[in-house]
Short mmCIF file of C-alpha atoms in Angstrom, two decimals:
data_model
loop_
_atom_site.label_atom_id
_atom_site.label_comp_id
_atom_site.label_asym_id
_atom_site.label_seq_id
_atom_site.Cartn_x
_atom_site.Cartn_y
_atom_site.Cartn_z
CA MET A 60 19.39 -33.86 7.97
CA LYS A 61 18.36 -30.23 7.68
CA ILE A 62 14.73 -29.09 8.11
CA ALA A 63 13.32 -25.67 7.19
CA ILE A 64 10.22 -24.08 8.75
CA PRO A 65 8.61 -20.68 7.99
CA VAL A 66 8.27 -18.88 11.35
CA ASP A 67 6.74 -15.64 12.67
CA GLU A 68 9.61 -15.01 15.11
CA LYS A 69 13.24 -16.07 15.48
CA SER A 70 12.55 -18.66 18.17
CA LEU A 71 11.87 -22.39 18.45
CA LYS A 72 8.81 -21.30 20.47
CA SER A 73 7.50 -19.26 17.53
CA ASN A 74 4.38 -20.39 15.79
CA VAL A 75 4.81 -21.79 12.30
CA CYS A 76 3.96 -18.97 9.88
CA ALA A 77 0.66 -19.31 8.01
CA SER A 78 2.43 -18.35 4.77
CA PHE A 79 5.47 -20.02 3.26
CA GLY A 80 6.73 -17.61 0.59
CA ARG A 81 5.81 -14.50 2.56
CA ALA A 82 6.98 -15.70 6.01
CA PRO A 83 9.23 -13.15 7.76
CA TYR A 84 11.85 -15.74 8.77
CA PHE A 85 12.97 -19.26 8.08
CA LEU A 86 14.16 -21.58 10.81
CA PHE A 87 16.79 -24.14 9.81
CA TYR A 88 17.18 -27.13 12.12
CA ASN A 89 19.71 -29.92 11.91
CA THR A 90 18.17 -33.14 13.25
CA VAL A 91 21.60 -34.70 13.90
CA THR A 92 23.41 -31.88 15.68
CA LYS A 93 20.14 -30.31 16.99
CA GLU A 94 21.58 -26.94 16.00
CA SER A 95 19.30 -24.25 14.63
CA TYR A 96 19.67 -20.88 12.93
CA TYR A 97 17.37 -18.29 11.34
CA LEU A 98 17.36 -16.32 8.11
CA ASP A 99 15.35 -13.26 7.13
CA ASN A 100 13.16 -14.17 4.17
CA THR A 101 14.39 -11.93 1.34
CA ALA A 102 11.29 -12.82 -0.69
CA VAL A 103 8.87 -11.35 1.84
CA ALA A 104 8.36 -8.07 -0.05
CA SER A 105 8.94 -9.27 -3.60
CA GLN A 106 6.54 -8.21 -6.34
CA GLY A 107 5.87 -11.78 -7.29
CA GLY A 108 7.28 -15.28 -7.19
CA ALA A 109 7.95 -15.12 -3.45
CA GLY A 110 7.52 -18.88 -3.14
CA ILE A 111 10.05 -19.53 -5.92
CA ARG A 112 12.60 -17.21 -4.29
CA ALA A 113 12.01 -18.72 -0.84
CA VAL A 114 12.61 -22.26 -2.13
CA GLN A 115 15.78 -21.13 -3.88
CA VAL A 116 17.18 -19.97 -0.52
CA ILE A 117 16.06 -23.13 1.25
CA ALA A 118 17.52 -25.37 -1.45
CA ASP A 119 20.80 -23.42 -1.37
CA HIS A 120 21.01 -24.19 2.36
CA GLY A 121 20.88 -27.91 1.65
CA VAL A 122 17.48 -28.48 3.22
CA LYS A 123 15.92 -31.93 2.72
CA VAL A 124 12.56 -31.39 4.47
CA LEU A 125 10.19 -28.43 4.67
CA LEU A 126 7.48 -28.22 7.32
CA THR A 127 4.75 -25.77 6.26
CA PRO A 128 0.99 -25.41 6.62
CA ARG A 129 0.60 -24.53 2.91
CA CYS A 130 2.58 -24.14 -0.26
CA GLY A 131 1.90 -22.76 -3.73
CA GLU A 132 2.17 -24.66 -7.01
CA ASN A 133 5.28 -22.85 -8.23
CA ALA A 134 7.11 -23.33 -4.94
CA GLU A 135 6.13 -27.00 -5.03
CA LYS A 136 7.65 -27.34 -8.50
CA VAL A 137 10.97 -25.92 -7.33
CA LEU A 138 10.91 -28.00 -4.14
CA SER A 139 10.28 -31.12 -6.17
CA ASN A 140 13.20 -30.30 -8.49
CA ALA A 141 15.37 -29.70 -5.42
CA GLU A 142 14.19 -33.05 -3.98
CA VAL A 143 12.91 -31.39 -0.81
CA LEU A 144 10.08 -33.29 0.89
CA ILE A 145 7.13 -31.16 2.06
CA TYR A 146 5.34 -32.12 5.28
CA LYS A 147 2.18 -30.40 6.47
CA SER A 148 2.80 -28.66 9.78
CA THR A 149 0.16 -28.71 12.52
CA PRO A 150 -0.97 -25.72 14.63
CA GLY A 151 1.63 -25.07 17.32
CA THR A 152 5.24 -24.03 17.75
CA ALA A 153 8.22 -24.79 15.54
CA GLN A 154 9.67 -27.03 18.27
CA GLU A 155 6.42 -29.02 18.57
CA ASN A 156 6.41 -29.53 14.81
CA ILE A 157 10.07 -30.63 14.75
CA ASP A 158 9.30 -33.17 17.50
CA ALA A 159 6.18 -34.36 15.65
CA PHE A 160 8.22 -34.77 12.45
CA ILE A 161 10.93 -36.77 14.21
CA ASP A 162 8.21 -38.96 15.80
CA GLU A 163 6.80 -39.49 12.27
CA GLN A 164 3.53 -37.81 13.26
CA LEU A 165 3.39 -35.40 10.27
CA ASN A 166 1.96 -36.21 6.85
CA LEU A 167 3.25 -35.18 3.45
CA LEU A 168 1.53 -32.05 2.11
CA SER A 169 -0.57 -33.06 -0.86
CA ASP A 170 -2.63 -30.02 -1.87
CA PHE A 171 -0.93 -27.02 -3.43
CA HIS A 172 -2.73 -23.74 -3.99
CA ALA A 173 -2.66 -21.80 -7.25
CA GLY A 174 -1.51 -18.53 -5.72
CA PHE A 175 -3.30 -15.40 -4.62
CA HIS A 176 -1.83 -12.77 -6.89
CA GLY A 177 -3.66 -13.25 -10.14
CA HIS A 178 -0.88 -15.27 -11.75
CA GLY A 179 -1.32 -18.77 -13.05
CA GLY A 180 0.35 -19.97 -9.89
CA ASN A 181 2.45 -18.44 -7.22
CA MET B 159 -9.10 13.46 -29.64
CA ARG B 160 -8.39 10.65 -27.22
CA ILE B 161 -10.41 10.61 -24.01
CA ALA B 162 -9.49 8.11 -21.29
CA VAL B 163 -12.15 7.11 -18.76
CA LEU B 164 -10.76 5.80 -15.50
CA SER B 165 -11.54 5.17 -11.84
CA GLY B 166 -9.73 3.88 -8.77
CA LYS B 167 -11.94 0.81 -8.46
CA GLY B 168 -14.19 -1.35 -10.58
CA GLY B 169 -17.93 -0.79 -10.89
CA THR B 170 -17.96 3.01 -10.69
CA GLY B 171 -19.27 3.47 -14.24
CA LYS B 172 -16.25 3.68 -16.59
CA THR B 173 -17.91 1.51 -19.22
CA LEU B 174 -21.28 3.25 -18.77
CA VAL B 175 -19.65 6.63 -19.42
CA SER B 176 -17.35 5.56 -22.27
CA VAL B 177 -19.94 3.50 -24.14
CA ASN B 178 -22.60 6.20 -23.89
CA LEU B 179 -20.20 8.95 -24.94
CA ALA B 180 -19.07 6.83 -27.91
CA VAL B 181 -22.68 6.37 -29.02
CA ALA B 182 -23.67 9.98 -28.33
CA ALA B 183 -20.99 11.13 -30.79
CA LYS B 184 -21.57 11.24 -34.55
CA THR B 185 -18.64 8.97 -35.24
CA SER B 186 -16.23 7.54 -32.70
CA THR B 187 -13.86 4.78 -31.72
CA TYR B 188 -14.31 2.87 -28.49
CA ILE B 189 -11.26 1.02 -27.11
CA ASP B 190 -11.73 -1.42 -24.24
CA CYS B 191 -8.41 -1.45 -22.38
CA ASP B 192 -9.91 -3.28 -19.40
CA VAL B 193 -8.30 -6.41 -20.82
CA GLU B 194 -8.84 -8.58 -17.74
CA GLU B 195 -12.60 -8.21 -18.02
CA PRO B 196 -13.59 -6.28 -21.14
CA ASN B 197 -17.33 -5.64 -21.21
CA GLY B 198 -17.93 -2.69 -23.57
CA HIS B 199 -18.66 -5.16 -26.39
CA LEU B 200 -21.63 -6.49 -24.43
CA PHE B 201 -23.32 -3.09 -24.86
CA LEU B 202 -22.00 -2.07 -28.28
CA LYS B 203 -22.44 -5.54 -29.87
CA PRO B 204 -19.83 -5.14 -32.63
CA GLU B 205 -20.27 -6.89 -35.98
CA GLY B 206 -17.73 -8.12 -38.51
CA VAL B 207 -15.29 -8.85 -35.73
CA GLN B 208 -11.69 -9.57 -36.73
CA GLU B 209 -9.18 -11.02 -34.30
CA GLU B 210 -5.44 -10.84 -33.90
CA GLU B 211 -3.39 -12.81 -31.39
CA ILE B 212 -0.94 -10.95 -29.18
CA PHE B 213 2.45 -12.44 -28.36
CA VAL B 214 5.09 -11.64 -25.78
CA LYS B 215 8.65 -12.90 -25.56
CA ILE B 216 9.61 -15.17 -22.69
CA PRO B 217 13.00 -16.72 -21.92
CA LYS B 218 14.05 -20.11 -23.20
CA VAL B 219 16.96 -21.76 -21.44
CA ASN B 220 19.76 -23.82 -22.90
CA ASN B 221 21.09 -25.67 -19.87
CA GLU B 222 24.13 -26.88 -21.86
CA LEU B 223 25.36 -23.28 -22.02
CA CYS B 224 24.28 -22.20 -18.50
CA ASN B 225 27.19 -22.07 -16.06
CA GLY B 226 25.06 -21.31 -12.99
CA CYS B 227 26.27 -17.75 -12.42
CA ARG B 228 22.73 -16.73 -11.39
CA LYS B 229 22.97 -13.25 -12.86
CA CYS B 230 19.49 -13.79 -14.35
CA LEU B 231 18.05 -14.74 -10.94
CA ASP B 232 19.52 -11.64 -9.35
CA PHE B 233 18.12 -9.48 -12.13
CA CYS B 234 14.55 -10.82 -12.16
CA LYS B 235 12.36 -8.70 -9.86
CA PHE B 236 9.50 -11.16 -10.27
CA ASN B 237 11.44 -14.30 -9.30
CA ALA B 238 10.48 -16.04 -12.51
CA LEU B 239 13.70 -18.10 -12.48
CA ALA B 240 15.18 -20.69 -10.13
CA TYR B 241 18.52 -22.50 -10.28
CA ILE B 242 18.21 -25.95 -8.73
CA LYS B 243 20.58 -28.91 -9.00
CA ASN B 244 22.63 -27.25 -11.76
CA LYS B 245 19.53 -26.56 -13.82
CA LEU B 246 17.79 -23.27 -14.61
CA ILE B 247 13.98 -23.38 -14.34
CA VAL B 248 11.78 -20.69 -15.94
CA PHE B 249 8.25 -19.91 -14.72
CA ASP B 250 6.45 -18.64 -17.81
CA ASP B 251 3.39 -17.41 -15.88
CA VAL B 252 5.46 -15.31 -13.49
CA CYS B 253 7.64 -13.74 -16.23
CA HIS B 254 6.76 -10.14 -17.15
CA SER B 255 8.61 -10.34 -20.50
CA CYS B 256 11.12 -7.60 -19.75
CA GLY B 257 13.89 -9.46 -21.60
CA GLY B 258 16.42 -8.59 -18.90
CA CYS B 259 17.53 -12.15 -18.16
CA SER B 260 18.62 -12.73 -21.77
CA LEU B 261 20.52 -9.44 -21.71
CA VAL B 262 22.45 -10.13 -18.50
CA CYS B 263 23.31 -13.75 -19.34
CA PRO B 264 27.06 -13.79 -20.09
CA GLU B 265 26.89 -17.32 -21.55
CA LYS B 266 24.06 -16.67 -24.06
CA ALA B 267 22.20 -19.53 -22.37
CA LEU B 268 18.95 -17.58 -22.44
CA THR B 269 17.18 -16.77 -25.69
CA GLU B 270 13.60 -15.66 -26.25
CA LYS B 271 10.56 -17.47 -27.56
CA GLU B 272 7.04 -16.24 -28.28
CA LYS B 273 4.00 -16.91 -26.14
CA VAL B 274 0.36 -15.97 -26.87
CA ILE B 275 -1.11 -13.92 -23.99
CA GLY B 276 -4.40 -12.83 -25.50
CA LYS B 277 -6.00 -11.13 -28.47
CA VAL B 278 -7.34 -7.90 -29.90
CA GLN B 279 -10.72 -7.75 -31.63
CA LYS B 280 -11.96 -5.07 -34.01
CA GLY B 281 -15.55 -4.63 -35.12
CA THR B 282 -18.17 -1.98 -35.79
CA ALA B 283 -21.66 -1.10 -34.59
CA ASP B 284 -23.38 1.74 -36.47
CA HIS B 285 -20.99 4.68 -36.34
CA VAL B 286 -18.72 3.28 -33.61
CA THR B 287 -15.53 1.33 -34.31
CA ILE B 288 -14.89 -1.02 -31.41
CA TYR B 289 -11.57 -2.42 -30.29
CA THR B 290 -11.53 -4.98 -27.49
CA GLY B 291 -8.43 -6.28 -25.72
CA ILE B 292 -8.67 -9.72 -24.15
CA LEU B 293 -5.96 -11.04 -21.82
CA ASN B 294 -5.87 -14.79 -21.26
CA THR B 295 -6.60 -15.79 -17.67
CA GLY B 296 -3.51 -16.14 -15.51
CA GLU B 297 -1.15 -13.99 -17.59
CA ALA B 298 1.10 -11.61 -15.69
CA THR B 299 0.30 -8.38 -17.52
CA GLY B 300 -1.99 -7.01 -20.21
CA ILE B 301 0.27 -4.10 -21.14
CA PRO B 302 1.38 -5.60 -24.50
CA ILE B 303 -2.30 -5.86 -25.46
CA ILE B 304 -2.99 -2.24 -24.51
CA LYS B 305 0.06 -1.08 -26.50
CA LYS B 306 -1.33 -2.91 -29.52
CA LEU B 307 -4.87 -1.51 -29.01
CA LEU B 308 -3.67 2.07 -28.80
CA ALA B 309 -1.13 1.72 -31.63
CA ALA B 310 -3.83 0.26 -33.90
CA ASN B 311 -5.83 3.43 -33.38
CA ASN B 312 -2.94 5.87 -33.86
CA PRO B 313 -3.60 6.68 -37.54
CA GLN B 314 -7.02 7.98 -36.52
CA VAL B 315 -5.75 10.44 -33.97
CA ASP B 316 -8.26 13.14 -34.96
CA ARG B 317 -11.25 10.89 -34.51
CA LEU B 318 -13.08 10.98 -31.18
CA THR B 319 -11.71 8.01 -29.25
CA LEU B 320 -12.97 6.75 -25.91
CA ILE B 321 -10.46 4.69 -23.96
CA ASP B 322 -12.22 2.53 -21.36
CA CYS B 323 -9.42 1.96 -18.82
CA PRO B 324 -8.85 -0.89 -16.38
CA PRO B 325 -9.71 -0.05 -12.75
CA GLY B 326 -7.05 1.21 -10.36
CA SER B 327 -3.89 3.23 -10.88
CA ALA B 328 -1.26 0.58 -11.70
CA CYS B 329 1.04 0.26 -14.75
CA ILE B 330 -1.79 -1.01 -16.92
CA VAL B 331 -3.77 2.20 -16.32
CA MET B 332 -0.69 4.35 -16.88
CA GLU B 333 -0.22 2.68 -20.26
CA SER B 334 -3.88 3.38 -21.13
CA ILE B 335 -3.79 7.11 -20.29
CA LYS B 336 -0.27 8.10 -21.30
CA ASP B 337 -1.22 9.42 -24.75
CA ALA B 338 -4.72 10.58 -23.83
CA ASP B 339 -5.67 14.20 -24.53
CA TYR B 340 -8.09 14.24 -21.64
CA CYS B 341 -9.02 12.03 -18.67
CA ILE B 342 -12.50 11.56 -17.24
CA LEU B 343 -12.44 10.28 -13.68
CA VAL B 344 -15.65 8.51 -12.66
CA ALA B 345 -16.45 8.63 -8.94
CA GLU B 346 -18.97 7.17 -6.54
CA PRO B 347 -20.60 9.20 -3.73
CA THR B 348 -19.02 7.27 -0.83
CA LEU B 349 -15.92 7.63 1.36
CA PHE B 350 -14.50 4.56 -0.36
CA GLY B 351 -15.30 6.27 -3.65
CA VAL B 352 -13.34 9.33 -2.53
CA HIS B 353 -10.32 7.20 -1.62
CA ASN B 354 -10.38 5.62 -5.07
CA LEU B 355 -10.94 8.96 -6.77
CA ASP B 356 -7.91 10.32 -4.93
CA MET B 357 -5.76 7.47 -6.37
CA VAL B 358 -6.59 8.31 -9.98
CA TYR B 359 -6.49 12.06 -9.24
CA GLU B 360 -2.88 11.63 -8.07
CA LEU B 361 -2.15 9.56 -11.17
CA VAL B 362 -3.48 12.05 -13.74
CA LYS B 363 -1.62 14.86 -11.95
CA LEU B 364 1.57 12.79 -12.09
CA PHE B 365 1.07 12.25 -15.83
CA ASN B 366 0.17 15.89 -16.30
CA ARG B 367 -3.04 15.03 -18.15
CA PRO B 368 -5.96 17.48 -18.21
CA PHE B 369 -8.92 15.94 -16.41
CA GLY B 370 -12.37 16.35 -14.95
CA VAL B 371 -14.73 14.26 -12.83
CA VAL B 372 -18.07 12.65 -13.56
CA LEU B 373 -20.05 12.01 -10.39
CA ASN B 374 -21.97 8.78 -10.82
CA LYS B 375 -24.76 7.25 -8.71
CA CYS B 376 -25.67 10.68 -7.30
CA LEU B 377 -28.25 10.76 -4.51
CA GLU B 378 -30.07 13.70 -2.95
CA LYS B 379 -27.90 13.62 0.17
CA GLU B 380 -24.36 14.89 0.62
CA ASN B 381 -21.82 13.58 -1.90
CA PRO B 382 -18.32 13.03 -0.42
CA ALA B 383 -16.82 12.79 -3.94
CA GLU B 384 -18.34 16.16 -4.86
CA LYS B 385 -16.96 17.65 -1.63
CA PHE B 386 -13.51 16.28 -2.55
CA CYS B 387 -13.73 17.92 -6.00
CA LEU B 388 -14.77 21.26 -4.54
CA GLU B 389 -11.96 21.15 -1.96
CA LYS B 390 -9.33 20.30 -4.60
CA ASN B 391 -10.83 22.66 -7.18
CA ILE B 392 -11.42 19.81 -9.63
CA LYS B 393 -13.69 20.40 -12.61
CA ILE B 394 -17.00 18.51 -12.28
CA LEU B 395 -18.06 17.58 -15.81
CA GLY B 396 -21.42 16.06 -15.00
CA ARG B 397 -23.65 14.15 -12.62
CA ILE B 398 -25.35 10.84 -13.33
CA PRO B 399 -28.23 10.06 -10.95
CA PHE B 400 -28.59 6.84 -8.97
CA ASP B 401 -31.54 5.83 -11.06
CA ASN B 402 -33.50 2.59 -11.22
CA GLU B 403 -34.25 3.02 -14.93
CA LEU B 404 -30.59 3.53 -15.82
CA GLY B 405 -29.62 0.52 -13.70
CA THR B 406 -32.20 -1.63 -15.45
CA LEU B 407 -31.07 -0.53 -18.92
CA ASN B 408 -27.46 -1.18 -18.00
CA SER B 409 -28.12 -4.62 -16.51
CA ASN B 410 -29.91 -5.56 -19.76
CA ALA B 411 -26.80 -4.51 -21.73
CA GLU B 412 -28.76 -1.65 -23.32
CA ILE B 413 -27.17 1.70 -24.13
CA ALA B 414 -29.01 4.43 -22.23
CA VAL B 415 -28.37 7.02 -24.94
CA ASN B 416 -30.30 4.89 -27.45
CA LYS B 417 -33.21 4.15 -25.14
CA ASN B 418 -33.91 7.28 -23.17
CA GLU B 419 -34.05 10.90 -24.30
CA LYS B 420 -33.04 12.18 -20.84
CA TYR B 421 -29.82 10.19 -20.98
CA ARG B 422 -29.16 11.10 -24.61
CA GLU B 423 -29.21 14.73 -23.48
CA LEU B 424 -27.10 14.03 -20.41
CA PHE B 425 -24.32 12.26 -22.32
CA SER B 426 -24.49 14.64 -25.31
CA SER B 427 -23.96 17.62 -23.04
CA LEU B 428 -21.19 15.74 -21.21
CA LEU B 429 -19.54 15.12 -24.57
CA ASP B 430 -19.86 18.82 -25.48
CA MET B 431 -18.39 19.79 -22.14
CA VAL B 432 -15.41 17.43 -22.56
CA THR B 433 -14.84 18.54 -26.16
CA LYS B 434 -14.72 22.17 -25.02
CA GLU B 435 -12.34 21.28 -22.22
CA VAL B 436 -9.99 19.51 -24.66
CA GLN B 437 -10.10 22.41 -27.14
CA HIS B 438 -9.43 24.82 -24.29
CA GLU B 439 -6.45 22.69 -23.23
CA THR B 440 -5.11 22.61 -26.78
CA ILE B 441 -5.20 26.40 -26.93
CA THR B 442 -3.71 27.02 -23.49
CA ASN B 443 -1.24 24.10 -23.49
CA PRO B 444 -0.49 23.32 -27.13
#
């Protein structure tokens, strides 16, 4: 199963990024093969809808689970359509959060913010 | 004669200046283009108000026809579309109604439908005709409302028209000033005020509009906005003092020109000054 995490740096030791749609990079981690790779987030500088764009990329990579500290309403809608489960990450590194997820220590994210850019949702 | 009143930030006195100039004139039209938070009507108190809804076109998807080529996704700069599990999803709130997705769709899977984004009101108070644009909360852009407001006033191009602009220097302000004969930039006497003045100064230069500055909230001490004007050789049209009485009138939604002789004189002479400037411009740059 493939997990995606927004990260500040291209490293398993990186902290999880505070933003999902505007994170600089995404970490993809395969829980079976334990392989990981990184992608630059093409949505980082978009004029709007960064969360929507970010989910599109994640969904296209066949991700089943997203670990993130927060997520906007529009991104949540796309994630739900893509049948990607959203777990709330805890403060710490990407690796610590992957381990916590595998140990079933993370909870599903349940609150989704309405965006910060003056749109109905972001 | 269309006079746009603008500033780089909110709260500098755009509405104060435009409302008082509108009332100081014999007859005038006041247009509130600050569609996200129009407040000129609070002072002018228009009567006989008529309303008209404003629509934009947003995409409507026919997933039977969509083949998943994603040309629409690639085109949309605002990421208002997503293609998930062989289904195209449209985010109405994120869409800026450019119509591009329908144009680029090779399968004709995208058509357009109408959506209400706000309204335009028209009313009168004494000798002032008042137009107010109101954008519904959460909509992406008020530009269609501003287009409607300004087009509605076009037949009366000779009448003195005050355009109360939105704050800042973004597209919505550009739309408000693009057909103006003159721009009044309202500035505060702070460093932050200078930064914001510089933004709109750059904008009016870019649009090649004639302009001058009104210094608002003037104190006895040094005024950084005045210094900026002197350095850049910008015409200073007038100075409004930082005055308790004016603040009180304004916070009670009163129009200073109607309540205080000193302010009637101040705004009347400002109006004369601007009128002369516009006439001068018309002669030198017809």
